[in-house]
Coordinates of C-alpha atoms and ligand atoms in Angstrom, one line a residue:
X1 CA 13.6 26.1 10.6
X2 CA 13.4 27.2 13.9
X3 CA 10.6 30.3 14.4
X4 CA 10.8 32.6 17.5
X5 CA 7.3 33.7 17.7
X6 CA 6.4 36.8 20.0
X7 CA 3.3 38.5 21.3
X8 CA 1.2 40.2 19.1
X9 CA 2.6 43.6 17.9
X10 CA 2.2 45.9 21.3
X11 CA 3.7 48.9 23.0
X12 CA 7.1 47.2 23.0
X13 CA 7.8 44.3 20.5
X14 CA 10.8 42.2 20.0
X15 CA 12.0 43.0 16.3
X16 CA 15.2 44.4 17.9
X17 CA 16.2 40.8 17.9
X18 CA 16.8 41.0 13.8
X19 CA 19.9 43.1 14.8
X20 CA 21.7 40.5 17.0
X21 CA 24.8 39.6 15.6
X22 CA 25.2 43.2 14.4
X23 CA 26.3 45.0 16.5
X24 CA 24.1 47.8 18.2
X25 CA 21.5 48.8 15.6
X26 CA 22.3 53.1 15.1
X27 CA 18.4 53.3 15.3
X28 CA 15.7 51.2 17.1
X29 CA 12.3 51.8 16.9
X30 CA 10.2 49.7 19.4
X31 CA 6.2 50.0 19.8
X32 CA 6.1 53.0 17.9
X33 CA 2.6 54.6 18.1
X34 CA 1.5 57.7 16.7
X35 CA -2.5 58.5 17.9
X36 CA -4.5 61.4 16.8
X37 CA -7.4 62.7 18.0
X38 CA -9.7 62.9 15.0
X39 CA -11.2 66.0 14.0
X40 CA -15.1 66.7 12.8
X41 CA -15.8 69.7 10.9
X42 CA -12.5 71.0 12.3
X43 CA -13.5 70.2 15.7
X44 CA -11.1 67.9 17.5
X45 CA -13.0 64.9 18.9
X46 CA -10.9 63.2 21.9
X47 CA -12.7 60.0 21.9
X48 CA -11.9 59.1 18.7
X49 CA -8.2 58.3 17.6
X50 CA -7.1 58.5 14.0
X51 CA -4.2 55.3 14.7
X52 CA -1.5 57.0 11.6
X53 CA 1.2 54.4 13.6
X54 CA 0.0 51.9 15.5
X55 CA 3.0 49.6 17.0
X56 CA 5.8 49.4 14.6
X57 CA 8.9 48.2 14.9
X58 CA 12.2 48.4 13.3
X59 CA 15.7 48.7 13.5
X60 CA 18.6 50.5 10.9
X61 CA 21.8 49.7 11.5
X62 CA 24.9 52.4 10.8
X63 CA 25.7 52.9 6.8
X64 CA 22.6 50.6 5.6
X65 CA 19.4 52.2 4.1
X66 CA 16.3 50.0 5.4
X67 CA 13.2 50.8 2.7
X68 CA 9.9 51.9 4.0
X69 CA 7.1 51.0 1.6
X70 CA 3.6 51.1 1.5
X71 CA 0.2 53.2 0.0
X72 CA 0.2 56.5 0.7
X73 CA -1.6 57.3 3.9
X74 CA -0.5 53.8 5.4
X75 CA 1.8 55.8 8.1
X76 CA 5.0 56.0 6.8
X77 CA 6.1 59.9 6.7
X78 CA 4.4 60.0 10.0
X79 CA 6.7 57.2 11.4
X80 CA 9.5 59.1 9.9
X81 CA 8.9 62.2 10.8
X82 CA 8.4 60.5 14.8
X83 CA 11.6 59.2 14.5
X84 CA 13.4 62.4 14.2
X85 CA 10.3 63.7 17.4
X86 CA 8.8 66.3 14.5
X87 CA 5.9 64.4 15.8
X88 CA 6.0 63.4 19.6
X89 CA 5.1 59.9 19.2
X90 CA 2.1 58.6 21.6
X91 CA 3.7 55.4 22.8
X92 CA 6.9 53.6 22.5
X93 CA 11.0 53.8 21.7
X94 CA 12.7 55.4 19.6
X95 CA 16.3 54.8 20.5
X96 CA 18.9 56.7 18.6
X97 CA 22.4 55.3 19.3
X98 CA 21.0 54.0 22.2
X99 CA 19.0 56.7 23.8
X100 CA 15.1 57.4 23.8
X101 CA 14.5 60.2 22.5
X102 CA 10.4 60.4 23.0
X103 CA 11.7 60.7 26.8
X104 CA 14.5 63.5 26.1
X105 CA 13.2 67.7 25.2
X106 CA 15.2 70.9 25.4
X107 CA 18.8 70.7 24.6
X108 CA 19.5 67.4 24.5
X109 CA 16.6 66.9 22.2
X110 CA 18.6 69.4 20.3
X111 CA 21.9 67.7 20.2
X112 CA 20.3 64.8 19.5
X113 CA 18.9 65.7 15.9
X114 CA 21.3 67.3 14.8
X115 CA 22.9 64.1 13.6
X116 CA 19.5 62.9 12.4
X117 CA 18.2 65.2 9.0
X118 CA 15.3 64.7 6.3
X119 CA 15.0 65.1 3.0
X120 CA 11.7 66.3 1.8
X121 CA 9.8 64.8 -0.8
X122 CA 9.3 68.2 -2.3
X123 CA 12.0 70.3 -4.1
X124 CA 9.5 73.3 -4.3
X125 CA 7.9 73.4 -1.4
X126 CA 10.6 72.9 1.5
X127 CA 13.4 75.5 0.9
X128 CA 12.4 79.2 1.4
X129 CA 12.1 80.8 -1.5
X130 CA 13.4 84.3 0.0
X131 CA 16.8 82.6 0.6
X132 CA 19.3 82.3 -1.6
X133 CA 21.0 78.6 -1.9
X134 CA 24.2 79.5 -0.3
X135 CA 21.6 81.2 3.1
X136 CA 19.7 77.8 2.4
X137 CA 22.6 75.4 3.7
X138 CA 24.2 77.9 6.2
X139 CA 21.3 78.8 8.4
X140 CA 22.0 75.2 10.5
X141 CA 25.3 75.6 10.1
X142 CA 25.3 78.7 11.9
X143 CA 22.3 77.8 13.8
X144 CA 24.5 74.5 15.3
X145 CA 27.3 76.5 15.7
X146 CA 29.1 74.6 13.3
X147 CA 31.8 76.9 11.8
X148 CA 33.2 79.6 13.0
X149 CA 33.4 83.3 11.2
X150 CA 32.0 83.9 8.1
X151 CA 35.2 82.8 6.0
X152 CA 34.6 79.8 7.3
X153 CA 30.9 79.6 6.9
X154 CA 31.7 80.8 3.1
X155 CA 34.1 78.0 2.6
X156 CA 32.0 75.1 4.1
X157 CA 29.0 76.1 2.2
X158 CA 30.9 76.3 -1.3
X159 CA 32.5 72.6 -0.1
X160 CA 29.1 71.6 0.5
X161 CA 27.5 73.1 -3.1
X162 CA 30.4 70.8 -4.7
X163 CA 29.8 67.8 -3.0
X164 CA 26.1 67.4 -4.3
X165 CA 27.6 68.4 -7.2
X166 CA 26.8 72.0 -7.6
X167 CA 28.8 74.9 -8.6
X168 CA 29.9 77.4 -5.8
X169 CA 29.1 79.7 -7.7
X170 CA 25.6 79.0 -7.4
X171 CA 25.3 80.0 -4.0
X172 CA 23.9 83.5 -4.9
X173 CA 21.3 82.1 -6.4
X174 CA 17.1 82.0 -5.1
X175 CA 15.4 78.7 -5.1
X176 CA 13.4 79.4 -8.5
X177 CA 16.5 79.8 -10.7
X178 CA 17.3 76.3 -10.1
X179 CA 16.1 72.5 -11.5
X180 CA 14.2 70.1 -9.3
X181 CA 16.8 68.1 -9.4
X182 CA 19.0 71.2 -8.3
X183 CA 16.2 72.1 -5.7
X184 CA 16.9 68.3 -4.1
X185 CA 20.5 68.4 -3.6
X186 CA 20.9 71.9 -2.2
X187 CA 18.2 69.6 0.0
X188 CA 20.8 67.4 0.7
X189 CA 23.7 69.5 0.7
X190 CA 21.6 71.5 3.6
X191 CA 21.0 68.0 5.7
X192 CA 24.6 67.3 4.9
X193 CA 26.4 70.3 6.6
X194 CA 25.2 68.6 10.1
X195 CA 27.1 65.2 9.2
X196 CA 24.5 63.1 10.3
X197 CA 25.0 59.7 10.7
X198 CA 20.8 59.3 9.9
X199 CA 19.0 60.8 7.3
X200 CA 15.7 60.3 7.0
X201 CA 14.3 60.3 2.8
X202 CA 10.8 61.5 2.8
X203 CA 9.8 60.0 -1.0
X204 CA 13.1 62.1 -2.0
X205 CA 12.9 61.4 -5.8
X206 CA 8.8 61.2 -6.4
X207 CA 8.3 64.6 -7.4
X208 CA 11.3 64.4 -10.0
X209 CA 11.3 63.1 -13.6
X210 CA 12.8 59.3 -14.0
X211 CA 16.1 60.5 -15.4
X212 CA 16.7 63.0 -12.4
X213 CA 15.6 60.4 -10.3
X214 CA 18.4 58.2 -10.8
X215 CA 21.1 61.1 -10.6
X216 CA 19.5 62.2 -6.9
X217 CA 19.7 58.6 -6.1
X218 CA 23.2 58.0 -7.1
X219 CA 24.2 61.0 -5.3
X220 CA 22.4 59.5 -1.9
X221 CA 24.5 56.2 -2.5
X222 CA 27.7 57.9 -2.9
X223 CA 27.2 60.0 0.1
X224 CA 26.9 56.7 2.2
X225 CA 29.8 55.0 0.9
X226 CA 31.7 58.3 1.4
X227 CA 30.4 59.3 5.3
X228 CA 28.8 56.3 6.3
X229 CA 25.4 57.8 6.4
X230 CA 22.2 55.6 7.1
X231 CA 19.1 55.9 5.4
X232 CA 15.3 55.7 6.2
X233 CA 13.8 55.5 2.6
X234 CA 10.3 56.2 2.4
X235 CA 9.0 55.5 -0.7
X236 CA 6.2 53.8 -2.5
X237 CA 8.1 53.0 -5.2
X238 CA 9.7 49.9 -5.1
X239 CA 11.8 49.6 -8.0
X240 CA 13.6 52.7 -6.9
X241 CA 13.3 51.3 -3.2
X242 CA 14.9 47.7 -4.4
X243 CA 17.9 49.8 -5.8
X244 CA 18.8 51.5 -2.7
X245 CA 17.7 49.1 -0.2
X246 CA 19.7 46.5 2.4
X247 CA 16.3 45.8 4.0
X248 CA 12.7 46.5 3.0
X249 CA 9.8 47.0 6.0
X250 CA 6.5 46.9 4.7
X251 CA 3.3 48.8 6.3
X252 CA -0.4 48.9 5.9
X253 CA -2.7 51.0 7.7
X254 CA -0.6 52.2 10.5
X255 CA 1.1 48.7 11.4
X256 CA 4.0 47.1 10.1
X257 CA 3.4 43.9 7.7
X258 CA 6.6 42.4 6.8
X259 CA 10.6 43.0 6.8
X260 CA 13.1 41.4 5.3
X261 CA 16.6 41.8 3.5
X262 CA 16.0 43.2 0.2
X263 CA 16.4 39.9 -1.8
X264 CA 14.7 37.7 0.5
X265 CA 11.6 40.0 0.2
X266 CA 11.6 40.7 -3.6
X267 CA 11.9 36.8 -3.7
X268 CA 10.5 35.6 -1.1
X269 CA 7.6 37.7 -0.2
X270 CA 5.6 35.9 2.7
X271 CA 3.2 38.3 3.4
X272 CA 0.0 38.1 0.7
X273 CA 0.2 42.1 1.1
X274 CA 3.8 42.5 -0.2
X275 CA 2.7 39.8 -2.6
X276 CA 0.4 42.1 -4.3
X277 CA 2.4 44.8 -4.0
X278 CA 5.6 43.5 -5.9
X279 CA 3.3 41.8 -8.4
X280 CA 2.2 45.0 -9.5
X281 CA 6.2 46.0 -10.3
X282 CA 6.6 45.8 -13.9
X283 CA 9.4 43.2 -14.7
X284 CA 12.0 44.4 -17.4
X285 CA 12.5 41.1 -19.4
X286 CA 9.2 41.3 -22.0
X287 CA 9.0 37.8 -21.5
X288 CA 8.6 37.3 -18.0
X289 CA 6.4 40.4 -18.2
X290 CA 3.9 39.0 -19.9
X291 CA 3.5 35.7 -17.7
X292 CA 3.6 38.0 -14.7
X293 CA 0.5 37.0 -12.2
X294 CA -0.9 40.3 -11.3
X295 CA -2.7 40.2 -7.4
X296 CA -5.4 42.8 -8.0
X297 CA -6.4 44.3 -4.3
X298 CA -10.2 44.8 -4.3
X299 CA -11.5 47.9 -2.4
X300 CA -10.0 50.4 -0.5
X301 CA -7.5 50.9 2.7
X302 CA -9.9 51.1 5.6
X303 CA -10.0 54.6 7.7
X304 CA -6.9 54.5 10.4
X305 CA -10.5 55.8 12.5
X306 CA -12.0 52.5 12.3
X307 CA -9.4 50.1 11.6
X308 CA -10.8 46.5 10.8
X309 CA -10.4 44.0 13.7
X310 CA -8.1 41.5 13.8
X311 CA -6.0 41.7 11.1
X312 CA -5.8 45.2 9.7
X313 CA -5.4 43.6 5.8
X314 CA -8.3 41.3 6.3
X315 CA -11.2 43.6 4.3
X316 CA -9.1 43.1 1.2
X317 CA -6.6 40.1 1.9
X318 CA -7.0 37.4 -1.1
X319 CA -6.4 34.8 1.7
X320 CA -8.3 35.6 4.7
X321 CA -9.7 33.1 6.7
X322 CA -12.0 33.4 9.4
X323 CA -9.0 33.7 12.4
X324 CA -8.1 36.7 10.3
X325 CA -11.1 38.9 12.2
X326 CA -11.0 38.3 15.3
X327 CA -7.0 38.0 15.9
X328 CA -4.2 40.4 15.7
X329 CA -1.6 38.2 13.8
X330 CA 1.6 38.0 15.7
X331 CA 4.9 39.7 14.6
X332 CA 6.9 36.5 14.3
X333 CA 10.7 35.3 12.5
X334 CA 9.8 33.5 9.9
X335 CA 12.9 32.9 8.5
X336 CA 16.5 34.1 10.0
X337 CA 15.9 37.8 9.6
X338 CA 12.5 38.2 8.0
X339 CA 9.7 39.7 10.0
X340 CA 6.0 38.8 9.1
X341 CA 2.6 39.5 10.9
X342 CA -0.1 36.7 8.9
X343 CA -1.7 33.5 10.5
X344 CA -1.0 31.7 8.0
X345 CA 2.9 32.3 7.8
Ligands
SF4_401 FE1 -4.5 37.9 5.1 FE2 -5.2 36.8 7.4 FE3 -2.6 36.9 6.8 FE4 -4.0 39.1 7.4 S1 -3.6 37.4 8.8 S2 -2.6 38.9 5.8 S3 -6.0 38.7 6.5 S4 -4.2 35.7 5.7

């Protein structure tokens, strides 16, 4: 097996190599760091740096949903939310059909995102509530300048209710006389009027009951097939995350752990992080279920204030050695296509 091993996870790393053979990837993320100053008592302290991103790179290509994973506060709304500059990243790329955009403001910046959109986690709390549904999904529309008179505006906001499978006649309605399930597609039906070729889905289904769940993310996959939309799923949960996912990226405390194709990581999982991780997924065949190996994580995730040294997974990796505190593990290829950052892979 041949391995292509590359410096340890800085400003600018290779991953951008897992897209050869494919063509230009739609997005590239190279080096991506997101640094805050930390705050004390609501005092902002510039020597200290919260690290939310801390290096991470990634690619997605056009049409395929890569699958962000990880514990909550390991940096992976901030990393979405940098890719689409809602936070102006510290250092790195972010190259969006081949432009950076950290480098790019004003206009351009404009232009730029209006093909990239989000979906927020929350239903409830992201649409305006003083708005009816129909004012919801026209305000970018209008604010883009993407239809002209109101007939038109009328007729490409009904089009759009009815794609995410809503009534036109709905449009009159305010945010609270709908579902949460409603509440998320007039969320998509909104980032849909822009016809992005990106969308970016913050936890999309978390706050919705299992059943709507699976509606919101059949709706997702049929919106894909039918515009060639690409996805950045963020999510922590990775049986819904195996379902929509061509790839799976893994991260832990700000850094990125592992990548693969879906398969090959649910399979294969190199890194012992992932490991634990999927061996907490509950496996639907009762007998396999109950010879399941659970990997119990002891303690906590560090503070991104005072990240551990070397590796950031050492204070709770079952397989730490003594290399594991003093060196940054290299993102290397372990395998065609799957990205891994452990010394002992
Ligand atoms: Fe565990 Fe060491 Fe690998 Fe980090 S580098 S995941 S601490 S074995």
């Amino acid at each position: 097996m041949t391995q292509i091993v590359v410096p340890a996870p800085g400003p600018i790393a290779q991953e951008d190599q897992q897209g050869a053979g494919l063509g230009q990837p739609l997005l590239d993320v190279r080096g991506l760091q997101v640094h805050f100053p930390a705050r004390q008592g609501g005092i902002m302290e510039k020597r200290r740096v919260v690290k939310a991103v801390d290096g991470v790179t990634f690619h997605v290509q056009p049409g395929e949903t890569l699958g962000l994973v990880g514990e909550s506060g390991c940096g992976k709304t901030t990393t979405g939310r940098a890719v689409l500059q809602l936070v102006r990243p510290t250092a790195g790329q972010v190259l969006f059909e081949g432009r950076d955009l950290v480098t790019m403001q004003g206009e351009a910046l404009r232009q730029m995102r209006r093909r990239m959109q989000i979906i927020f986690q929350d239903p409830y709390g992201s649409l305006n509530p003083r708005m009816t549904a129909g004012d919801i999904i026209a305000e970018p529309l209008v604010v883009h300048g993407m239809v002209k008179g109101r007939q038109q505006l009328k007729a490409r906001v009904d089009e759009l209710l009815e794609t995410v499978g809503l009534s036109a006649t709905m449009r009159r309605r305010y945010v609270h006389e709908f579902s949460g399930g409603q509440r998320q597609r007039i969320g998509v039906a909104r980032a849909l009027g822009l016809q992005p070729s990106l969308i970016v889905c913050d936890e999309p289904v978390s706050a919705l009951d299992v059943s709507i769940q699976a509606q919101i993310i059949n709706l997702l996959e049929h919106l894909q097939e039918r515009h060639r939309i690409a996805y950045l799923f963020i999510a922590h949960d990775l049986a819904v995350v195996r379902h929509i996912s061509e790839r799976v990226a893994v991260m832990y405390l700000g850094k990125m752990m592992e990548s693969a194709d879906r398969l090959e990581i649910y399979e294969r999982p190199l890194h012992p992080y992932t490991q634990a991780l999927l061996s907490a997924v509950p496996i639907p065949d009762p007998e396999l279920e109950t010879t399941r190996e659970r990997i119990i994580l002891e303690g906590d995730v560090p503070s991104p204030l005072f990240p551990p040294p070397g590796c950031v997974f050492q204070t709770r990796c079952p397989k730490a050695v003594a290399q594991c505190k003093e060196a940054v593990p290299a993102w290397r290829e372990a395998a065609p296509g799957h990205w891994v950052a452990c010394h002992l892979v």
